[in-house]
Amino acid sequence: MSPYFTARIRARTIMIGYDADGNRITRPANKTEYVEKVIKLDRILSFTDDHLFVACPHDTVEVWDYEGDLSTVKQFLSDRNLLIA
């Protein structure tokens, strides 16, 4: 079973691919409220200090803001032996 991560998030951007010129095609998610989510860790592509990139269906990637900071995320992963530093 894959590990899960709980966070309060709000969707920021949906990345749906690239156009013929190689420019990224995005759509704003327009979410203003944070909601609590339980996220399968293997869906998370990367964390930054204030948002994360999440793999989604149909070969899309969503950018989510999250409450907290990168040090909290790193501590959570480290406590569960899921972080290689």
PDB file of N, CA, C and O in Angstrom:
ATOM      1  N   MET A   1       0.837  -1.183   0.000  1.00  0.00           N
ATOM      2  CA  MET A   1       0.000   0.000   0.000  1.00  0.00           C
ATOM      3  C   MET A   1       0.878   1.242   0.000  1.00  0.00           C
ATOM      4  O   MET A   1       1.844   1.316   0.729  1.00  0.00           O
ATOM      5  N   SER A   2       0.535   2.195  -0.827  1.00  0.00           N
ATOM      6  CA  SER A   2       1.271   3.453  -0.894  1.00  0.00           C
ATOM      7  C   SER A   2       0.942   4.336   0.301  1.00  0.00           C
ATOM      8  O   SER A   2      -0.194   4.349   0.766  1.00  0.00           O
ATOM      9  N   PRO A   3       1.929   5.095   0.773  1.00  0.00           N
ATOM     10  CA  PRO A   3       1.658   6.029   1.866  1.00  0.00           C
ATOM     11  C   PRO A   3       0.835   7.227   1.382  1.00  0.00           C
ATOM     12  O   PRO A   3       0.819   7.546   0.193  1.00  0.00           O
ATOM     13  N   TYR A   4       0.175   7.858   2.325  1.00  0.00           N
ATOM     14  CA  TYR A   4      -0.654   9.022   2.040  1.00  0.00           C
ATOM     15  C   TYR A   4      -0.169  10.213   2.834  1.00  0.00           C
ATOM     16  O   TYR A   4       0.495  10.073   3.860  1.00  0.00           O
ATOM     17  N   PHE A   5      -0.519  11.395   2.375  1.00  0.00           N
ATOM     18  CA  PHE A   5      -0.128  12.663   2.973  1.00  0.00           C
ATOM     19  C   PHE A   5      -1.400  13.488   3.140  1.00  0.00           C
ATOM     20  O   PHE A   5      -2.207  13.576   2.213  1.00  0.00           O
ATOM     21  N   THR A   6      -1.613  14.068   4.307  1.00  0.00           N
ATOM     22  CA  THR A   6      -2.777  14.912   4.550  1.00  0.00           C
ATOM     23  C   THR A   6      -2.348  16.371   4.538  1.00  0.00           C
ATOM     24  O   THR A   6      -1.348  16.731   5.162  1.00  0.00           O
ATOM     25  N   ALA A   7      -3.097  17.202   3.822  1.00  0.00           N
ATOM     26  CA  ALA A   7      -2.770  18.627   3.752  1.00  0.00           C
ATOM     27  C   ALA A   7      -4.035  19.435   3.502  1.00  0.00           C
ATOM     28  O   ALA A   7      -5.001  18.934   2.932  1.00  0.00           O
ATOM     29  N   ARG A   8      -3.997  20.678   3.932  1.00  0.00           N
ATOM     30  CA  ARG A   8      -5.044  21.629   3.564  1.00  0.00           C
ATOM     31  C   ARG A   8      -4.551  22.329   2.310  1.00  0.00           C
ATOM     32  O   ARG A   8      -3.496  22.957   2.329  1.00  0.00           O
ATOM     33  N   ILE A   9      -5.307  22.185   1.222  1.00  0.00           N
ATOM     34  CA  ILE A   9      -4.855  22.675  -0.088  1.00  0.00           C
ATOM     35  C   ILE A   9      -5.942  23.501  -0.762  1.00  0.00           C
ATOM     36  O   ILE A   9      -7.111  23.460  -0.384  1.00  0.00           O
ATOM     37  N   ARG A  10      -5.516  24.251  -1.777  1.00  0.00           N
ATOM     38  CA  ARG A  10      -6.447  24.854  -2.730  1.00  0.00           C
ATOM     39  C   ARG A  10      -5.780  24.784  -4.098  1.00  0.00           C
ATOM     40  O   ARG A  10      -4.567  25.025  -4.234  1.00  0.00           O
ATOM     41  N   ALA A  11      -6.558  24.413  -5.078  1.00  0.00           N
ATOM     42  CA  ALA A  11      -6.015  24.278  -6.431  1.00  0.00           C
ATOM     43  C   ALA A  11      -5.680  25.663  -6.982  1.00  0.00           C
ATOM     44  O   ALA A  11      -6.445  26.606  -6.837  1.00  0.00           O
ATOM     45  N   ARG A  12      -4.508  25.766  -7.624  1.00  0.00           N
ATOM     46  CA  ARG A  12      -4.055  27.032  -8.199  1.00  0.00           C
ATOM     47  C   ARG A  12      -4.156  27.008  -9.726  1.00  0.00           C
ATOM     48  O   ARG A  12      -4.737  27.891 -10.332  1.00  0.00           O
ATOM     49  N   THR A  13      -3.563  25.986 -10.352  1.00  0.00           N
ATOM     50  CA  THR A  13      -3.458  25.929 -11.808  1.00  0.00           C
ATOM     51  C   THR A  13      -3.582  24.491 -12.273  1.00  0.00           C
ATOM     52  O   THR A  13      -3.115  23.579 -11.602  1.00  0.00           O
ATOM     53  N   ILE A  14      -4.168  24.310 -13.453  1.00  0.00           N
ATOM     54  CA  ILE A  14      -4.218  23.004 -14.091  1.00  0.00           C
ATOM     55  C   ILE A  14      -3.377  23.088 -15.349  1.00  0.00           C
ATOM     56  O   ILE A  14      -3.608  23.950 -16.205  1.00  0.00           O
ATOM     57  N   MET A  15      -2.361  22.241 -15.451  1.00  0.00           N
ATOM     58  CA  MET A  15      -1.500  22.202 -16.629  1.00  0.00           C
ATOM     59  C   MET A  15      -1.993  21.064 -17.516  1.00  0.00           C
ATOM     60  O   MET A  15      -1.988  19.906 -17.094  1.00  0.00           O
ATOM     61  N   ILE A  16      -2.425  21.409 -18.728  1.00  0.00           N
ATOM     62  CA  ILE A  16      -3.057  20.395 -19.569  1.00  0.00           C
ATOM     63  C   ILE A  16      -2.212  19.958 -20.760  1.00  0.00           C
ATOM     64  O   ILE A  16      -2.630  19.102 -21.522  1.00  0.00           O
ATOM     65  N   GLY A  17      -1.033  20.536 -20.912  1.00  0.00           N
ATOM     66  CA  GLY A  17      -0.161  20.094 -21.999  1.00  0.00           C
ATOM     67  C   GLY A  17       0.598  21.248 -22.616  1.00  0.00           C
ATOM     68  O   GLY A  17       0.783  22.290 -21.991  1.00  0.00           O
ATOM     69  N   TYR A  18       0.988  21.048 -23.862  1.00  0.00           N
ATOM     70  CA  TYR A  18       1.774  22.039 -24.595  1.00  0.00           C
ATOM     71  C   TYR A  18       1.156  22.258 -25.958  1.00  0.00           C
ATOM     72  O   TYR A  18       0.612  21.333 -26.569  1.00  0.00           O
ATOM     73  N   ASP A  19       1.287  23.492 -26.462  1.00  0.00           N
ATOM     74  CA  ASP A  19       0.787  23.778 -27.809  1.00  0.00           C
ATOM     75  C   ASP A  19       1.855  23.397 -28.840  1.00  0.00           C
ATOM     76  O   ASP A  19       2.927  22.896 -28.493  1.00  0.00           O
ATOM     77  N   ALA A  20       1.573  23.643 -30.124  1.00  0.00           N
ATOM     78  CA  ALA A  20       2.475  23.258 -31.214  1.00  0.00           C
ATOM     79  C   ALA A  20       3.830  23.961 -31.129  1.00  0.00           C
ATOM     80  O   ALA A  20       4.827  23.463 -31.649  1.00  0.00           O
ATOM     81  N   ASP A  21       3.886  25.108 -30.462  1.00  0.00           N
ATOM     82  CA  ASP A  21       5.139  25.853 -30.319  1.00  0.00           C
ATOM     83  C   ASP A  21       5.900  25.500 -29.041  1.00  0.00           C
ATOM     84  O   ASP A  21       6.925  26.109 -28.744  1.00  0.00           O
ATOM     85  N   GLY A  22       5.377  24.533 -28.293  1.00  0.00           N
ATOM     86  CA  GLY A  22       6.055  24.110 -27.072  1.00  0.00           C
ATOM     87  C   GLY A  22       5.717  24.950 -25.852  1.00  0.00           C
ATOM     88  O   GLY A  22       6.365  24.813 -24.820  1.00  0.00           O
ATOM     89  N   ASN A  23       4.733  25.838 -25.963  1.00  0.00           N
ATOM     90  CA  ASN A  23       4.326  26.653 -24.823  1.00  0.00           C
ATOM     91  C   ASN A  23       3.334  25.874 -23.954  1.00  0.00           C
ATOM     92  O   ASN A  23       2.437  25.213 -24.469  1.00  0.00           O
ATOM     93  N   ARG A  24       3.515  25.981 -22.668  1.00  0.00           N
ATOM     94  CA  ARG A  24       2.647  25.266 -21.738  1.00  0.00           C
ATOM     95  C   ARG A  24       1.227  25.822 -21.808  1.00  0.00           C
ATOM     96  O   ARG A  24       1.023  27.033 -21.845  1.00  0.00           O
ATOM     97  N   ILE A  25       0.240  24.927 -21.808  1.00  0.00           N
ATOM     98  CA  ILE A  25      -1.167  25.314 -21.788  1.00  0.00           C
ATOM     99  C   ILE A  25      -1.674  25.105 -20.364  1.00  0.00           C
ATOM    100  O   ILE A  25      -1.605  23.994 -19.834  1.00  0.00           O
ATOM    101  N   THR A  26      -2.161  26.179 -19.744  1.00  0.00           N
ATOM    102  CA  THR A  26      -2.659  26.089 -18.377  1.00  0.00           C
ATOM    103  C   THR A  26      -4.055  26.704 -18.290  1.00  0.00           C
ATOM    104  O   THR A  26      -4.460  27.499 -19.141  1.00  0.00           O
ATOM    105  N   ARG A  27      -4.745  26.295 -17.251  1.00  0.00           N
ATOM    106  CA  ARG A  27      -6.047  26.878 -16.929  1.00  0.00           C
ATOM    107  C   ARG A  27      -6.030  27.221 -15.444  1.00  0.00           C
ATOM    108  O   ARG A  27      -5.597  26.402 -14.626  1.00  0.00           O
ATOM    109  N   PRO A  28      -6.508  28.410 -15.087  1.00  0.00           N
ATOM    110  CA  PRO A  28      -6.574  28.732 -13.662  1.00  0.00           C
ATOM    111  C   PRO A  28      -7.647  27.885 -12.984  1.00  0.00           C
ATOM    112  O   PRO A  28      -8.680  27.588 -13.576  1.00  0.00           O
ATOM    113  N   ALA A  29      -7.388  27.478 -11.759  1.00  0.00           N
ATOM    114  CA  ALA A  29      -8.363  26.684 -11.019  1.00  0.00           C
ATOM    115  C   ALA A  29      -9.356  27.573 -10.270  1.00  0.00           C
ATOM    116  O   ALA A  29     -10.455  27.154  -9.966  1.00  0.00           O
ATOM    117  N   ASN A  30      -8.949  28.805  -9.986  1.00  0.00           N
ATOM    118  CA  ASN A  30      -9.827  29.793  -9.336  1.00  0.00           C
ATOM    119  C   ASN A  30     -10.419  29.338  -8.010  1.00  0.00           C
ATOM    120  O   ASN A  30     -11.551  29.669  -7.679  1.00  0.00           O
ATOM    121  N   LYS A  31      -9.673  28.576  -7.249  1.00  0.00           N
ATOM    122  CA  LYS A  31     -10.135  28.162  -5.926  1.00  0.00           C
ATOM    123  C   LYS A  31      -9.626  29.160  -4.887  1.00  0.00           C
ATOM    124  O   LYS A  31      -8.469  29.568  -4.928  1.00  0.00           O
ATOM    125  N   THR A  32     -10.490  29.569  -3.980  1.00  0.00           N
ATOM    126  CA  THR A  32     -10.091  30.534  -2.956  1.00  0.00           C
ATOM    127  C   THR A  32     -10.061  29.930  -1.563  1.00  0.00           C
ATOM    128  O   THR A  32      -9.366  30.432  -0.690  1.00  0.00           O
ATOM    129  N   GLU A  33     -10.798  28.862  -1.359  1.00  0.00           N
ATOM    130  CA  GLU A  33     -10.881  28.224  -0.045  1.00  0.00           C
ATOM    131  C   GLU A  33      -9.936  27.025   0.032  1.00  0.00           C
ATOM    132  O   GLU A  33      -9.806  26.270  -0.925  1.00  0.00           O
ATOM    133  N   TYR A  34      -9.316  26.863   1.196  1.00  0.00           N
ATOM    134  CA  TYR A  34      -8.522  25.666   1.451  1.00  0.00           C
ATOM    135  C   TYR A  34      -9.452  24.538   1.892  1.00  0.00           C
ATOM    136  O   TYR A  34     -10.419  24.773   2.621  1.00  0.00           O
ATOM    137  N   VAL A  35      -9.160  23.325   1.449  1.00  0.00           N
ATOM    138  CA  VAL A  35      -9.892  22.133   1.867  1.00  0.00           C
ATOM    139  C   VAL A  35      -8.873  21.088   2.301  1.00  0.00           C
ATOM    140  O   VAL A  35      -7.744  21.066   1.816  1.00  0.00           O
ATOM    141  N   GLU A  36      -9.281  20.224   3.200  1.00  0.00           N
ATOM    142  CA  GLU A  36      -8.383  19.154   3.631  1.00  0.00           C
ATOM    143  C   GLU A  36      -8.473  17.995   2.656  1.00  0.00           C
ATOM    144  O   GLU A  36      -9.567  17.603   2.240  1.00  0.00           O
ATOM    145  N   LYS A  37      -7.323  17.476   2.262  1.00  0.00           N
ATOM    146  CA  LYS A  37      -7.261  16.342   1.340  1.00  0.00           C
ATOM    147  C   LYS A  37      -6.301  15.298   1.882  1.00  0.00           C
ATOM    148  O   LYS A  37      -5.309  15.624   2.520  1.00  0.00           O
ATOM    149  N   VAL A  38      -6.604  14.060   1.589  1.00  0.00           N
ATOM    150  CA  VAL A  38      -5.682  12.954   1.825  1.00  0.00           C
ATOM    151  C   VAL A  38      -5.183  12.553   0.445  1.00  0.00           C
ATOM    152  O   VAL A  38      -5.962  12.160  -0.413  1.00  0.00           O
ATOM    153  N   ILE A  39      -3.875  12.687   0.229  1.00  0.00           N
ATOM    154  CA  ILE A  39      -3.289  12.556  -1.099  1.00  0.00           C
ATOM    155  C   ILE A  39      -2.328  11.375  -1.124  1.00  0.00           C
ATOM    156  O   ILE A  39      -1.454  11.253  -0.259  1.00  0.00           O
ATOM    157  N   LYS A  40      -2.471  10.516  -2.102  1.00  0.00           N
ATOM    158  CA  LYS A  40      -1.542   9.405  -2.269  1.00  0.00           C
ATOM    159  C   LYS A  40      -0.176   9.992  -2.643  1.00  0.00           C
ATOM    160  O   LYS A  40      -0.050  10.762  -3.589  1.00  0.00           O
ATOM    161  N   LEU A  41       0.856   9.658  -1.882  1.00  0.00           N
ATOM    162  CA  LEU A  41       2.169  10.273  -2.084  1.00  0.00           C
ATOM    163  C   LEU A  41       2.736  10.059  -3.480  1.00  0.00           C
ATOM    164  O   LEU A  41       3.430  10.928  -4.003  1.00  0.00           O
ATOM    165  N   ASP A  42       2.431   8.934  -4.113  1.00  0.00           N
ATOM    166  CA  ASP A  42       3.021   8.719  -5.439  1.00  0.00           C
ATOM    167  C   ASP A  42       2.391   9.612  -6.512  1.00  0.00           C
ATOM    168  O   ASP A  42       2.863   9.640  -7.643  1.00  0.00           O
ATOM    169  N   ARG A  43       1.353  10.374  -6.177  1.00  0.00           N
ATOM    170  CA  ARG A  43       0.781  11.362  -7.105  1.00  0.00           C
ATOM    171  C   ARG A  43       1.519  12.694  -7.041  1.00  0.00           C
ATOM    172  O   ARG A  43       1.433  13.511  -7.949  1.00  0.00           O
ATOM    173  N   ILE A  44       2.232  12.934  -5.929  1.00  0.00           N
ATOM    174  CA  ILE A  44       2.911  14.223  -5.746  1.00  0.00           C
ATOM    175  C   ILE A  44       4.235  14.184  -6.494  1.00  0.00           C
ATOM    176  O   ILE A  44       5.085  13.335  -6.248  1.00  0.00           O
ATOM    177  N   LEU A  45       4.396  15.129  -7.413  1.00  0.00           N
ATOM    178  CA  LEU A  45       5.609  15.201  -8.217  1.00  0.00           C
ATOM    179  C   LEU A  45       6.702  15.993  -7.515  1.00  0.00           C
ATOM    180  O   LEU A  45       7.868  15.646  -7.595  1.00  0.00           O
ATOM    181  N   SER A  46       6.304  17.094  -6.847  1.00  0.00           N
ATOM    182  CA  SER A  46       7.280  17.871  -6.089  1.00  0.00           C
ATOM    183  C   SER A  46       6.578  18.860  -5.163  1.00  0.00           C
ATOM    184  O   SER A  46       5.420  19.207  -5.372  1.00  0.00           O
ATOM    185  N   PHE A  47       7.323  19.268  -4.119  1.00  0.00           N
ATOM    186  CA  PHE A  47       6.882  20.288  -3.180  1.00  0.00           C
ATOM    187  C   PHE A  47       7.778  21.499  -3.324  1.00  0.00           C
ATOM    188  O   PHE A  47       8.980  21.358  -3.560  1.00  0.00           O
ATOM    189  N   THR A  48       7.216  22.690  -3.164  1.00  0.00           N
ATOM    190  CA  THR A  48       8.013  23.890  -2.957  1.00  0.00           C
ATOM    191  C   THR A  48       7.600  24.433  -1.597  1.00  0.00           C
ATOM    192  O   THR A  48       6.825  23.798  -0.878  1.00  0.00           O
ATOM    193  N   ASP A  49       8.070  25.613  -1.246  1.00  0.00           N
ATOM    194  CA  ASP A  49       7.761  26.154   0.070  1.00  0.00           C
ATOM    195  C   ASP A  49       6.283  26.470   0.259  1.00  0.00           C
ATOM    196  O   ASP A  49       5.798  26.510   1.381  1.00  0.00           O
ATOM    197  N   ASP A  50       5.536  26.685  -0.830  1.00  0.00           N
ATOM    198  CA  ASP A  50       4.124  27.033  -0.646  1.00  0.00           C
ATOM    199  C   ASP A  50       3.156  26.289  -1.562  1.00  0.00           C
ATOM    200  O   ASP A  50       1.956  26.492  -1.480  1.00  0.00           O
ATOM    201  N   HIS A  51       3.648  25.449  -2.452  1.00  0.00           N
ATOM    202  CA  HIS A  51       2.727  24.686  -3.296  1.00  0.00           C
ATOM    203  C   HIS A  51       3.333  23.345  -3.697  1.00  0.00           C
ATOM    204  O   HIS A  51       4.495  23.091  -3.478  1.00  0.00           O
ATOM    205  N   LEU A  52       2.470  22.498  -4.247  1.00  0.00           N
ATOM    206  CA  LEU A  52       2.926  21.197  -4.707  1.00  0.00           C
ATOM    207  C   LEU A  52       2.361  20.908  -6.090  1.00  0.00           C
ATOM    208  O   LEU A  52       1.348  21.477  -6.488  1.00  0.00           O
ATOM    209  N   PHE A  53       3.062  20.076  -6.815  1.00  0.00           N
ATOM    210  CA  PHE A  53       2.661  19.655  -8.157  1.00  0.00           C
ATOM    211  C   PHE A  53       2.128  18.227  -8.032  1.00  0.00           C
ATOM    212  O   PHE A  53       2.809  17.359  -7.502  1.00  0.00           O
ATOM    213  N   VAL A  54       0.913  17.999  -8.547  1.00  0.00           N
ATOM    214  CA  VAL A  54       0.234  16.718  -8.374  1.00  0.00           C
ATOM    215  C   VAL A  54      -0.156  16.145  -9.733  1.00  0.00           C
ATOM    216  O   VAL A  54      -0.775  16.838 -10.555  1.00  0.00           O
ATOM    217  N   ALA A  55       0.213  14.885  -9.983  1.00  0.00           N
ATOM    218  CA  ALA A  55      -0.194  14.188 -11.202  1.00  0.00           C
ATOM    219  C   ALA A  55      -1.676  13.847 -11.098  1.00  0.00           C
ATOM    220  O   ALA A  55      -2.136  13.355 -10.069  1.00  0.00           O
ATOM    221  N   CYS A  56      -2.408  14.128 -12.173  1.00  0.00           N
ATOM    222  CA  CYS A  56      -3.855  13.922 -12.203  1.00  0.00           C
ATOM    223  C   CYS A  56      -4.238  13.114 -13.436  1.00  0.00           C
ATOM    224  O   CYS A  56      -3.409  12.883 -14.320  1.00  0.00           O
ATOM    225  N   PRO A  57      -5.495  12.684 -13.503  1.00  0.00           N
ATOM    226  CA  PRO A  57      -5.941  11.910 -14.670  1.00  0.00           C
ATOM    227  C   PRO A  57      -5.773  12.683 -15.976  1.00  0.00           C
ATOM    228  O   PRO A  57      -5.665  13.905 -15.985  1.00  0.00           O
ATOM    229  N   HIS A  58      -5.779  11.953 -17.066  1.00  0.00           N
ATOM    230  CA  HIS A  58      -5.717  12.503 -18.426  1.00  0.00           C
ATOM    231  C   HIS A  58      -4.410  13.236 -18.699  1.00  0.00           C
ATOM    232  O   HIS A  58      -4.378  14.219 -19.434  1.00  0.00           O
ATOM    233  N   ASP A  59      -3.327  12.764 -18.064  1.00  0.00           N
ATOM    234  CA  ASP A  59      -1.995  13.348 -18.266  1.00  0.00           C
ATOM    235  C   ASP A  59      -1.938  14.834 -17.959  1.00  0.00           C
ATOM    236  O   ASP A  59      -1.274  15.602 -18.654  1.00  0.00           O
ATOM    237  N   THR A  60      -2.651  15.255 -16.924  1.00  0.00           N
ATOM    238  CA  THR A  60      -2.592  16.645 -16.484  1.00  0.00           C
ATOM    239  C   THR A  60      -1.839  16.725 -15.165  1.00  0.00           C
ATOM    240  O   THR A  60      -1.644  15.726 -14.477  1.00  0.00           O
ATOM    241  N   VAL A  61      -1.389  17.927 -14.848  1.00  0.00           N
ATOM    242  CA  VAL A  61      -0.732  18.208 -13.575  1.00  0.00           C
ATOM    243  C   VAL A  61      -1.443  19.407 -12.974  1.00  0.00           C
ATOM    244  O   VAL A  61      -1.735  20.377 -13.671  1.00  0.00           O
ATOM    245  N   GLU A  62      -1.733  19.322 -11.680  1.00  0.00           N
ATOM    246  CA  GLU A  62      -2.322  20.459 -10.993  1.00  0.00           C
ATOM    247  C   GLU A  62      -1.317  21.026 -10.012  1.00  0.00           C
ATOM    248  O   GLU A  62      -0.513  20.294  -9.430  1.00  0.00           O
ATOM    249  N   VAL A  63      -1.349  22.342  -9.862  1.00  0.00           N
ATOM    250  CA  VAL A  63      -0.536  23.028  -8.862  1.00  0.00           C
ATOM    251  C   VAL A  63      -1.479  23.413  -7.734  1.00  0.00           C
ATOM    252  O   VAL A  63      -2.497  24.070  -7.972  1.00  0.00           O
ATOM    253  N   TRP A  64      -1.157  22.959  -6.527  1.00  0.00           N
ATOM    254  CA  TRP A  64      -1.975  23.235  -5.350  1.00  0.00           C
ATOM    255  C   TRP A  64      -1.165  24.037  -4.346  1.00  0.00           C
ATOM    256  O   TRP A  64      -0.023  23.712  -4.048  1.00  0.00           O
ATOM    257  N   ASP A  65      -1.754  25.110  -3.817  1.00  0.00           N
ATOM    258  CA  ASP A  65      -1.191  25.785  -2.654  1.00  0.00           C
ATOM    259  C   ASP A  65      -1.504  24.917  -1.443  1.00  0.00           C
ATOM    260  O   ASP A  65      -2.518  24.228  -1.422  1.00  0.00           O
ATOM    261  N   TYR A  66      -0.636  24.937  -0.443  1.00  0.00           N
ATOM    262  CA  TYR A  66      -0.928  24.212   0.788  1.00  0.00           C
ATOM    263  C   TYR A  66      -0.585  25.072   1.987  1.00  0.00           C
ATOM    264  O   TYR A  66       0.273  25.956   1.914  1.00  0.00           O
ATOM    265  N   GLU A  67      -1.302  24.831   3.094  1.00  0.00           N
ATOM    266  CA  GLU A  67      -1.008  25.532   4.328  1.00  0.00           C
ATOM    267  C   GLU A  67       0.193  24.873   4.984  1.00  0.00           C
ATOM    268  O   GLU A  67       0.329  23.655   4.968  1.00  0.00           O
ATOM    269  N   GLY A  68       1.054  25.673   5.544  1.00  0.00           N
ATOM    270  CA  GLY A  68       2.267  25.158   6.159  1.00  0.00           C
ATOM    271  C   GLY A  68       3.468  25.580   5.335  1.00  0.00           C
ATOM    272  O   GLY A  68       3.390  26.511   4.530  1.00  0.00           O
ATOM    273  N   ASP A  69       4.573  24.882   5.537  1.00  0.00           N
ATOM    274  CA  ASP A  69       5.773  25.209   4.779  1.00  0.00           C
ATOM    275  C   ASP A  69       6.581  23.942   4.497  1.00  0.00           C
ATOM    276  O   ASP A  69       6.257  22.860   4.984  1.00  0.00           O
ATOM    277  N   LEU A  70       7.620  24.101   3.722  1.00  0.00           N
ATOM    278  CA  LEU A  70       8.414  22.961   3.279  1.00  0.00           C
ATOM    279  C   LEU A  70       9.083  22.227   4.439  1.00  0.00           C
ATOM    280  O   LEU A  70       9.197  21.004   4.415  1.00  0.00           O
ATOM    281  N   SER A  71       9.478  22.950   5.483  1.00  0.00           N
ATOM    282  CA  SER A  71      10.120  22.268   6.613  1.00  0.00           C
ATOM    283  C   SER A  71       9.147  21.300   7.291  1.00  0.00           C
ATOM    284  O   SER A  71       9.547  20.214   7.728  1.00  0.00           O
ATOM    285  N   THR A  72       7.873  21.643   7.354  1.00  0.00           N
ATOM    286  CA  THR A  72       6.863  20.743   7.920  1.00  0.00           C
ATOM    287  C   THR A  72       6.708  19.495   7.062  1.00  0.00           C
ATOM    288  O   THR A  72       6.613  18.375   7.573  1.00  0.00           O
ATOM    289  N   VAL A  73       6.674  19.685   5.752  1.00  0.00           N
ATOM    290  CA  VAL A  73       6.557  18.556   4.820  1.00  0.00           C
ATOM    291  C   VAL A  73       7.773  17.642   4.951  1.00  0.00           C
ATOM    292  O   VAL A  73       7.637  16.422   5.050  1.00  0.00           O
ATOM    293  N   LYS A  74       8.956  18.231   4.977  1.00  0.00           N
ATOM    294  CA  LYS A  74      10.174  17.436   5.088  1.00  0.00           C
ATOM    295  C   LYS A  74      10.206  16.650   6.394  1.00  0.00           C
ATOM    296  O   LYS A  74      10.609  15.492   6.414  1.00  0.00           O
ATOM    297  N   GLN A  75       9.744  17.257   7.480  1.00  0.00           N
ATOM    298  CA  GLN A  75       9.720  16.562   8.762  1.00  0.00           C
ATOM    299  C   GLN A  75       8.733  15.400   8.719  1.00  0.00           C
ATOM    300  O   GLN A  75       9.037  14.300   9.190  1.00  0.00           O
ATOM    301  N   PHE A  76       7.560  15.608   8.134  1.00  0.00           N
ATOM    302  CA  PHE A  76       6.561  14.548   7.995  1.00  0.00           C
ATOM    303  C   PHE A  76       7.153  13.366   7.229  1.00  0.00           C
ATOM    304  O   PHE A  76       7.050  12.220   7.653  1.00  0.00           O
ATOM    305  N   LEU A  77       7.784  13.638   6.101  1.00  0.00           N
ATOM    306  CA  LEU A  77       8.365  12.575   5.277  1.00  0.00           C
ATOM    307  C   LEU A  77       9.539  11.894   5.985  1.00  0.00           C
ATOM    308  O   LEU A  77       9.679  10.674   5.947  1.00  0.00           O
ATOM    309  N   SER A  78      10.362  12.673   6.637  1.00  0.00           N
ATOM    310  CA  SER A  78      11.515  12.132   7.347  1.00  0.00           C
ATOM    311  C   SER A  78      11.080  11.223   8.498  1.00  0.00           C
ATOM    312  O   SER A  78      11.647  10.144   8.695  1.00  0.00           O
ATOM    313  N   ASP A  79      10.059  11.637   9.250  1.00  0.00           N
ATOM    314  CA  ASP A  79       9.561  10.837  10.371  1.00  0.00           C
ATOM    315  C   ASP A  79       9.064   9.468   9.923  1.00  0.00           C
ATOM    316  O   ASP A  79       9.010   8.527  10.708  1.00  0.00           O
ATOM    317  N   ARG A  80       8.689   9.348   8.663  1.00  0.00           N
ATOM    318  CA  ARG A  80       8.152   8.092   8.130  1.00  0.00           C
ATOM    319  C   ARG A  80       9.159   7.378   7.223  1.00  0.00           C
ATOM    320  O   ARG A  80       8.793   6.474   6.477  1.00  0.00           O
ATOM    321  N   ASN A  81      10.403   7.827   7.269  1.00  0.00           N
ATOM    322  CA  ASN A  81      11.471   7.262   6.440  1.00  0.00           C
ATOM    323  C   ASN A  81      11.125   7.299   4.956  1.00  0.00           C
ATOM    324  O   ASN A  81      11.436   6.375   4.201  1.00  0.00           O
ATOM    325  N   LEU A  82      10.492   8.386   4.532  1.00  0.00           N
ATOM    326  CA  LEU A  82      10.111   8.557   3.126  1.00  0.00           C
ATOM    327  C   LEU A  82      10.927   9.638   2.438  1.00  0.00           C
ATOM    328  O   LEU A  82      10.678   9.955   1.275  1.00  0.00           O
ATOM    329  N   LEU A  83      11.882  10.217   3.136  1.00  0.00           N
ATOM    330  CA  LEU A  83      12.699  11.293   2.582  1.00  0.00           C
ATOM    331  C   LEU A  83      14.150  10.861   2.557  1.00  0.00           C
ATOM    332  O   LEU A  83      14.700  10.440   3.581  1.00  0.00           O
ATOM    333  N   ILE A  84      14.755  10.935   1.404  1.00  0.00           N
ATOM    334  CA  ILE A  84      16.190  10.666   1.277  1.00  0.00           C
ATOM    335  C   ILE A  84      16.871  12.002   1.128  1.00  0.00           C
ATOM    336  O   ILE A  84      16.625  12.730   0.163  1.00  0.00           O
ATOM    337  N   ALA A  85      17.687  12.355   2.082  1.00  0.00           N
ATOM    338  CA  ALA A  85      18.320  13.673   2.073  1.00  0.00           C
ATOM    339  C   ALA A  85      19.753  13.586   1.602  1.00  0.00           C
ATOM    340  O   ALA A  85      20.421  12.628   1.722  1.00  0.00           O
TER     341      ALA A  85
END
